[in-house]
Tab-separated table of C-alpha atoms in Angstrom:
chain	number	residue	atom	x	y	z
A	1	UNK	CA	-16.795	7.747	8.147
A	2	UNK	CA	-14.689	9.321	5.681
A	3	UNK	CA	-12.240	8.152	3.032
A	4	UNK	CA	-10.200	10.563	0.911
A	5	UNK	CA	-10.808	7.637	-1.531
A	6	UNK	CA	-8.238	6.538	-3.991
A	7	UNK	CA	-8.085	3.232	-5.689
A	8	UNK	CA	-6.545	-0.220	-4.914
A	9	UNK	CA	-6.062	0.082	-1.172
A	10	UNK	CA	-9.216	2.040	-0.445
A	11	UNK	CA	-11.604	-0.145	-2.345
A	12	UNK	CA	-11.655	-3.327	-0.053
A	13	UNK	CA	-11.611	-0.987	2.983
A	14	UNK	CA	-14.832	0.611	1.852
A	15	UNK	CA	-16.374	-2.774	1.240
A	16	UNK	CA	-15.303	-3.891	4.678
A	17	UNK	CA	-16.886	-0.933	6.248
A	18	UNK	CA	-20.040	-1.372	4.259
A	19	UNK	CA	-20.313	-4.937	5.307
A	20	UNK	CA	-20.021	-3.806	8.914
A	21	UNK	CA	-23.185	-1.676	8.292
A	22	UNK	CA	-21.560	1.715	8.360
A	23	UNK	CA	-22.199	4.765	6.439
A	24	UNK	CA	-19.136	5.625	4.340
A	25	UNK	CA	-18.298	9.150	3.179
A	26	UNK	CA	-16.042	8.930	0.029
A	27	UNK	CA	-14.296	12.100	-0.903
A	28	UNK	CA	-13.349	11.924	-4.592
A	29	UNK	CA	-12.432	14.691	-7.260
A	30	UNK	CA	-15.296	13.815	-9.564
A	31	UNK	CA	-18.384	12.281	-7.776
A	32	UNK	CA	-20.258	12.800	-10.924
A	33	UNK	CA	-18.112	10.372	-12.642
A	34	UNK	CA	-20.232	7.317	-12.485
A	35	UNK	CA	-17.688	5.083	-14.170
A	36	UNK	CA	-15.032	5.748	-11.406
A	37	UNK	CA	-17.344	5.045	-8.448
A	38	UNK	CA	-19.356	2.227	-9.904
A	39	UNK	CA	-17.340	-0.478	-8.080
A	40	UNK	CA	-18.038	1.297	-4.835
A	41	UNK	CA	-21.748	1.662	-5.548
A	42	UNK	CA	-21.836	-2.059	-6.402
A	43	UNK	CA	-19.955	-2.917	-3.217
A	44	UNK	CA	-22.727	-1.318	-1.161
A	45	UNK	CA	-25.478	-3.644	-2.737
A	46	UNK	CA	-26.436	-6.412	-0.441
A	47	UNK	CA	-25.033	-4.761	2.716
A	48	UNK	CA	-26.593	-2.761	5.512
A	49	UNK	CA	-24.123	0.015	4.905
A	50	UNK	CA	-24.493	3.189	2.791
A	51	UNK	CA	-21.851	4.978	0.668
A	52	UNK	CA	-22.128	8.666	-0.133
A	53	UNK	CA	-19.721	10.794	-2.361
A	54	UNK	CA	-18.478	14.175	-1.776
A	55	UNK	CA	-16.391	16.408	-3.971
A	56	UNK	CA	-12.778	17.154	-2.584
A	57	UNK	CA	-9.258	17.452	-3.665
A	58	UNK	CA	-6.395	16.261	-1.532
A	59	UNK	CA	-4.384	19.501	-2.000
A	60	UNK	CA	-7.245	22.015	-1.684
A	61	UNK	CA	-7.371	23.433	1.860
A	62	UNK	CA	-10.565	22.698	3.612
A	63	UNK	CA	-12.062	20.755	0.729
A	64	UNK	CA	-12.815	17.681	3.217
A	65	UNK	CA	-14.753	19.584	5.740
A	66	UNK	CA	-18.104	18.830	4.263
A	67	UNK	CA	-17.337	15.190	3.928
A	68	UNK	CA	-16.044	14.736	7.393
A	69	UNK	CA	-19.095	16.433	9.074
A	70	UNK	CA	-20.920	13.892	11.288
A	71	UNK	CA	-17.999	11.270	10.844
A	72	UNK	CA	-16.491	9.742	13.895
A	73	UNK	CA	-13.482	8.122	11.980
A	74	UNK	CA	-11.442	9.443	9.152
A	75	UNK	CA	-9.341	7.088	7.084
A	76	UNK	CA	-6.692	8.952	5.126
A	77	UNK	CA	-5.587	6.473	2.457
A	78	UNK	CA	-4.580	8.896	-0.394
A	79	UNK	CA	-0.980	9.575	-1.309
A	80	UNK	CA	0.584	10.933	-4.504
A	81	UNK	CA	2.387	8.281	-6.638
A	82	UNK	CA	4.121	9.780	-9.767
A	83	UNK	CA	4.923	7.162	-12.191
A	84	UNK	CA	7.060	9.153	-14.540
A	85	UNK	CA	8.725	11.450	-11.774
A	86	UNK	CA	10.957	14.122	-13.191
A	87	UNK	CA	14.183	14.009	-10.924
A	88	UNK	CA	14.218	17.893	-11.174
A	89	UNK	CA	10.797	18.205	-9.801
A	90	UNK	CA	10.746	15.667	-6.952
A	91	UNK	CA	9.693	18.307	-4.320
A	92	UNK	CA	6.936	19.830	-6.621
A	93	UNK	CA	5.477	16.601	-8.055
A	94	UNK	CA	5.792	14.281	-5.026
A	95	UNK	CA	7.200	15.351	-1.695
A	96	UNK	CA	5.217	18.644	-1.228
A	97	UNK	CA	1.917	17.043	-2.371
A	98	UNK	CA	2.412	14.194	0.128
A	99	UNK	CA	2.930	16.400	3.024
A	100	UNK	CA	0.507	19.035	2.155
A	101	UNK	CA	-2.311	16.418	1.429
A	102	UNK	CA	-1.696	15.167	4.876
A	103	UNK	CA	-1.802	18.561	6.518
A	104	UNK	CA	-4.905	19.333	4.702
A	105	UNK	CA	-6.805	16.136	6.018
A	106	UNK	CA	-5.515	16.621	9.521
A	107	UNK	CA	-6.261	20.248	9.873
A	108	UNK	CA	-9.835	19.542	8.777
A	109	UNK	CA	-10.251	16.639	11.298
A	110	UNK	CA	-8.924	18.831	14.093
A	111	UNK	CA	-11.793	21.277	13.188
A	112	UNK	CA	-14.450	18.686	12.998
A	113	UNK	CA	-15.957	17.941	16.539
A	114	UNK	CA	-17.325	14.622	15.489
A	115	UNK	CA	-14.044	13.135	14.532
A	116	UNK	CA	-12.415	11.212	17.308
A	117	UNK	CA	-9.855	9.146	15.449
A	118	UNK	CA	-7.807	9.355	12.286
A	119	UNK	CA	-6.175	6.412	10.697
A	120	UNK	CA	-3.324	7.374	8.285
A	121	UNK	CA	-2.106	4.862	5.710
A	122	UNK	CA	1.645	5.136	5.577
A	123	UNK	CA	3.758	2.300	4.404
A	124	UNK	CA	6.702	-0.130	5.612
A	125	UNK	CA	8.597	2.606	3.478
A	126	UNK	CA	8.239	4.691	6.664
A	127	UNK	CA	10.376	2.234	8.364
A	128	UNK	CA	12.832	1.020	5.649
A	129	UNK	CA	13.653	1.429	2.138
A	130	UNK	CA	14.637	-2.200	1.438
A	131	UNK	CA	15.336	-5.516	3.118
A	132	UNK	CA	19.012	-4.465	3.801
A	133	UNK	CA	17.982	-1.777	6.062
A	134	UNK	CA	17.385	-4.204	8.828
A	135	UNK	CA	21.035	-4.730	9.295
A	136	UNK	CA	21.192	-1.296	10.866
A	137	UNK	CA	18.400	-2.222	13.431
A	138	UNK	CA	18.580	-4.110	16.857
A	139	UNK	CA	18.203	-7.820	16.110
A	140	UNK	CA	18.227	-7.028	12.543
A	141	UNK	CA	14.459	-6.889	12.181
A	142	UNK	CA	12.131	-4.061	11.276
A	143	UNK	CA	9.643	-3.227	13.712
A	144	UNK	CA	7.260	-0.319	14.548
A	145	UNK	CA	10.244	1.468	16.407
A	146	UNK	CA	12.278	1.853	13.208
A	147	UNK	CA	12.224	4.960	11.000
A	148	UNK	CA	13.603	4.992	7.570
A	149	UNK	CA	17.026	6.590	7.414
A	150	UNK	CA	18.180	5.662	3.749
A	151	UNK	CA	15.447	7.063	1.569
A	152	UNK	CA	15.971	10.528	0.051
A	153	UNK	CA	15.230	12.770	-2.845
A	154	UNK	CA	17.546	11.023	-5.015
A	155	UNK	CA	17.117	7.319	-3.688
A	156	UNK	CA	13.459	6.073	-3.752
A	157	UNK	CA	11.885	9.410	-3.390
A	158	UNK	CA	8.507	7.814	-3.036
A	159	UNK	CA	9.697	6.054	0.092
A	160	UNK	CA	10.976	9.471	1.289
A	161	UNK	CA	7.590	11.036	0.625
A	162	UNK	CA	5.947	8.360	2.950
A	163	UNK	CA	8.488	9.056	5.638
A	164	UNK	CA	7.883	12.890	5.468
A	165	UNK	CA	4.160	12.701	5.401
A	166	UNK	CA	4.039	10.273	8.274
A	167	UNK	CA	6.363	12.325	10.458
A	168	UNK	CA	4.246	15.410	9.742
A	169	UNK	CA	1.058	13.415	10.811
A	170	UNK	CA	2.505	12.571	14.119
A	171	UNK	CA	3.772	16.182	14.585
A	172	UNK	CA	0.249	17.429	13.933
A	173	UNK	CA	-1.472	14.909	16.093
A	174	UNK	CA	0.704	15.587	19.129
A	175	UNK	CA	-0.139	19.356	18.802
A	176	UNK	CA	-3.944	18.801	19.289
A	177	UNK	CA	-6.421	16.904	21.457
A	178	UNK	CA	-9.402	16.493	19.057
A	179	UNK	CA	-8.497	13.007	17.700
A	180	UNK	CA	-6.388	10.016	18.276
A	181	UNK	CA	-3.953	9.096	15.448
A	182	UNK	CA	-3.291	5.521	14.506
A	183	UNK	CA	-0.924	4.676	11.620
A	184	UNK	CA	-1.103	1.589	9.367
A	185	UNK	CA	2.185	0.759	7.558
A	186	UNK	CA	1.533	-1.922	4.796
A	187	UNK	CA	4.277	-3.739	2.829
A	188	UNK	CA	3.990	-4.512	-0.859
A	189	UNK	CA	0.233	-4.707	-1.202
A	190	UNK	CA	-1.000	-7.694	-3.492
A	191	UNK	CA	-4.073	-9.563	-4.076
A	192	UNK	CA	-7.488	-8.861	-5.784
A	193	UNK	CA	-8.923	-5.361	-5.283
A	194	UNK	CA	-12.690	-4.522	-6.000
A	195	UNK	CA	-11.548	-4.174	-9.572
A	196	UNK	CA	-8.562	-4.296	-11.630
A	197	UNK	CA	-6.235	-1.257	-11.330
A	198	UNK	CA	-4.061	-1.108	-14.520
A	199	UNK	CA	-1.953	1.871	-13.216
A	200	UNK	CA	-1.258	0.359	-9.788
A	201	UNK	CA	2.358	-0.878	-9.527
A	202	UNK	CA	1.100	-4.255	-8.091
A	203	UNK	CA	-1.076	-4.890	-11.112
A	204	UNK	CA	1.586	-3.720	-13.439
A	205	UNK	CA	4.004	-6.215	-11.955
A	206	UNK	CA	1.418	-9.005	-12.093
A	207	UNK	CA	0.782	-8.188	-15.717
A	208	UNK	CA	4.573	-8.459	-16.525
A	209	UNK	CA	4.488	-11.868	-14.943
A	210	UNK	CA	1.494	-13.018	-16.734
A	211	UNK	CA	2.436	-11.972	-20.250
A	212	UNK	CA	5.904	-13.529	-19.921
A	213	UNK	CA	7.977	-10.490	-19.364
A	214	UNK	CA	9.954	-12.293	-16.561
A	215	UNK	CA	10.101	-15.714	-18.161
A	216	UNK	CA	13.755	-15.686	-18.468
A	217	UNK	CA	14.167	-15.086	-14.532
A	218	UNK	CA	13.180	-13.171	-11.642
A	219	UNK	CA	15.316	-11.281	-9.113
A	220	UNK	CA	15.725	-12.744	-5.585
A	221	UNK	CA	15.070	-9.343	-4.183
A	222	UNK	CA	13.545	-9.264	-0.558
A	223	UNK	CA	9.969	-8.219	-0.314
A	224	UNK	CA	7.462	-7.543	2.461
A	225	UNK	CA	4.035	-8.613	1.077
A	226	UNK	CA	0.530	-8.348	2.389
A	227	UNK	CA	-2.900	-9.084	0.852
A	228	UNK	CA	-5.009	-6.080	0.246
A	229	UNK	CA	-7.975	-7.679	1.901
A	230	UNK	CA	-5.716	-7.922	5.136
A	231	UNK	CA	-4.776	-4.392	4.815
A	232	UNK	CA	-8.493	-3.504	4.951
A	233	UNK	CA	-8.967	-5.492	8.087
A	234	UNK	CA	-6.100	-3.829	9.928
A	235	UNK	CA	-7.528	-0.399	8.947
A	236	UNK	CA	-11.006	-1.306	10.397
A	237	UNK	CA	-9.354	-2.451	13.680
A	238	UNK	CA	-7.140	0.549	13.771
A	239	UNK	CA	-10.289	2.745	13.339
A	240	UNK	CA	-12.549	1.108	16.099
A	241	UNK	CA	-10.449	-1.269	18.387
A	242	UNK	CA	-9.896	0.034	21.870
A	243	UNK	CA	-6.425	-1.522	21.646
A	244	UNK	CA	-5.292	0.456	18.514
A	245	UNK	CA	-2.288	2.640	19.423
A	246	UNK	CA	0.642	4.094	17.490
A	247	UNK	CA	1.901	2.446	14.263
A	248	UNK	CA	1.087	-1.016	12.832
A	249	UNK	CA	3.458	-3.026	10.675
A	250	UNK	CA	0.955	-4.655	8.172
A	251	UNK	CA	2.946	-7.328	6.496
A	252	UNK	CA	1.837	-10.846	6.009
A	253	UNK	CA	5.022	-12.483	4.497
A	254	UNK	CA	8.748	-12.000	4.492
A	255	UNK	CA	9.745	-13.317	1.101
A	256	UNK	CA	11.247	-12.496	-2.413
A	257	UNK	CA	10.202	-11.815	-5.851
A	258	UNK	CA	11.844	-15.230	-6.740
A	259	UNK	CA	9.816	-17.008	-4.090
A	260	UNK	CA	6.543	-15.371	-4.968
A	261	UNK	CA	6.583	-15.720	-8.755
A	262	UNK	CA	8.869	-18.791	-9.618
A	263	UNK	CA	8.476	-21.012	-6.406
A	264	UNK	CA	4.716	-20.169	-5.353
A	265	UNK	CA	2.949	-19.389	-8.567
A	266	UNK	CA	4.878	-21.079	-11.432
A	267	UNK	CA	4.114	-24.680	-10.334
A	268	UNK	CA	0.410	-23.927	-9.986
A	269	UNK	CA	0.213	-22.275	-13.514
A	270	UNK	CA	2.122	-24.392	-15.749
A	271	UNK	CA	0.565	-23.306	-18.970
A	272	UNK	CA	1.484	-19.654	-18.321
A	273	UNK	CA	4.871	-18.179	-19.175
A	274	UNK	CA	5.806	-17.589	-15.661
A	275	UNK	CA	9.579	-17.479	-14.432
A	276	UNK	CA	11.054	-20.625	-13.076
A	277	UNK	CA	14.458	-19.569	-12.100
A	278	UNK	CA	16.452	-16.644	-10.711
A	279	UNK	CA	17.655	-13.853	-12.873
A	280	UNK	CA	21.518	-13.823	-12.689
A	281	UNK	CA	22.665	-10.869	-10.682
A	282	UNK	CA	24.878	-9.331	-13.216
A	283	UNK	CA	22.046	-9.439	-15.723
A	284	UNK	CA	19.743	-7.753	-13.352
A	285	UNK	CA	22.485	-5.165	-12.938
A	286	UNK	CA	22.592	-4.385	-16.507
A	287	UNK	CA	18.896	-4.274	-17.408
A	288	UNK	CA	17.459	-3.169	-14.023
A	289	UNK	CA	17.437	0.573	-14.809
A	290	UNK	CA	15.626	-0.216	-18.085
A	291	UNK	CA	12.603	-1.624	-15.960
A	292	UNK	CA	12.593	0.946	-13.241
A	293	UNK	CA	14.954	-0.745	-10.914
A	294	UNK	CA	17.711	1.443	-9.362
A	295	UNK	CA	21.079	-0.144	-9.386
A	296	UNK	CA	21.471	0.931	-5.653
A	297	UNK	CA	18.322	-1.077	-4.893
A	298	UNK	CA	19.644	-4.086	-6.939
A	299	UNK	CA	23.050	-3.916	-5.023
A	300	UNK	CA	21.454	-3.613	-1.652
A	301	UNK	CA	18.386	-5.847	-1.946
A	302	UNK	CA	19.639	-8.810	-4.094
A	303	UNK	CA	19.711	-12.072	-2.255
A	304	UNK	CA	18.919	-10.384	1.047
A	305	UNK	CA	16.377	-12.010	3.236
A	306	UNK	CA	13.442	-9.608	4.462
A	307	UNK	CA	12.740	-9.613	8.092
A	308	UNK	CA	9.737	-7.462	9.285
A	309	UNK	CA	7.644	-8.255	12.298
A	310	UNK	CA	3.952	-8.195	12.335
A	311	UNK	CA	3.550	-9.237	15.997
A	312	UNK	CA	1.706	-6.036	17.018
A	313	UNK	CA	-1.076	-6.342	14.473
A	314	UNK	CA	-1.630	-10.004	15.220
A	315	UNK	CA	-1.523	-9.281	19.113
A	316	UNK	CA	-3.750	-6.306	19.132
A	317	UNK	CA	-6.177	-7.063	16.292
A	318	UNK	CA	-5.972	-10.913	16.015
A	319	UNK	CA	-5.174	-10.608	12.461
A	320	UNK	CA	-4.712	-13.963	10.563
A	321	UNK	CA	-2.791	-13.002	7.384
A	322	UNK	CA	-3.805	-14.558	4.122
A	323	UNK	CA	-1.489	-17.366	2.778
A	324	UNK	CA	0.888	-16.074	0.204
A	325	UNK	CA	-0.306	-18.595	-2.489
A	326	UNK	CA	-3.862	-17.512	-2.117
A	327	UNK	CA	-2.976	-13.782	-2.345
A	328	UNK	CA	-1.023	-14.247	-5.587
A	329	UNK	CA	-3.203	-16.742	-7.326
A	330	UNK	CA	-6.423	-14.751	-6.560
A	331	UNK	CA	-4.822	-11.648	-8.001
A	332	UNK	CA	-3.371	-13.477	-11.051
A	333	UNK	CA	-6.863	-14.882	-11.956
A	334	UNK	CA	-8.346	-11.502	-11.570
A	335	UNK	CA	-5.977	-9.985	-13.899
A	336	UNK	CA	-6.461	-12.756	-16.381
A	337	UNK	CA	-10.192	-12.461	-16.136
A	338	UNK	CA	-9.708	-8.621	-16.618
A	339	UNK	CA	-7.763	-8.942	-19.718
A	340	UNK	CA	-4.319	-7.709	-18.562
A	341	UNK	CA	-2.826	-10.750	-20.341
A	342	UNK	CA	-4.099	-13.636	-22.477
A	343	UNK	CA	-6.124	-16.078	-20.410
A	344	UNK	CA	-5.421	-19.731	-20.632
A	345	UNK	CA	-8.377	-22.157	-19.676
A	346	UNK	CA	-8.473	-25.088	-17.345
A	347	UNK	CA	-5.824	-23.955	-14.894
A	348	UNK	CA	-5.630	-25.205	-11.179
């Protein structure tokens, strides 16, 4: 087993593999940094699995070969996410690293005889940029057959990087016979990781919710949400199930930010400054760019119902997605316990 290991999504996957009694090779930049790998070492305790660390760099050609040796499945979960992206350096900072990292992993897999399957973590962004994209699809629903046609270098370049990287993965897989490629396409990943990840966008949003940053109102922008623990389950199935084939939409709930934070969480957490109403559209239009929301995204996504089908993951893998309330509350309490915002005692 091998994971080009990186953070929030990969952590619960490592735990699931360890609990299955497997040996997990984790490729990291600094295996000697005990603080960064401690949560994985702790995850192995009490399981029949083993975790081993190997030094590797996503963009260094051939650096994964040692870690892959003897492994039968490769999980490629790493992808660059640049928080302060320079619009003039989109290719240099984001697009090129996403594609080159994928190329590096898949070239090494093709040269490693023991590797028989590669699971690439892509995203629903590979299929759509926002909820409004569904109007251009048959039945106005996003499925595994859809490819994102609206993301670009100037509009949601992160989504565009996922499209380019996944298309490159399929191109390379089709040109070889060493391994079988399966792709997991998660939506907006929420829920408790193995530890709090303050730099994760998901945790940043939950921190904003918990400290009252959205108390005046939350936008009714469509969202495709999945629990990080369910993402791990789909990855494991994609790696080992005989039924695994092609792409897998990994989304538990078609919802909206308003439904998530105001309707689902606020009634359960009355002593926290959570939002209780929708943010007016015009106000969102004005302040959106100040909080990282493109006006085009606001215009396209406000009050648009999201519709993404997860039938394939349910049918092939028997996945039962975690209830939205549990996903959000478990993560909220982890954030409170981890000090991301002041904790209020005696909550439900």
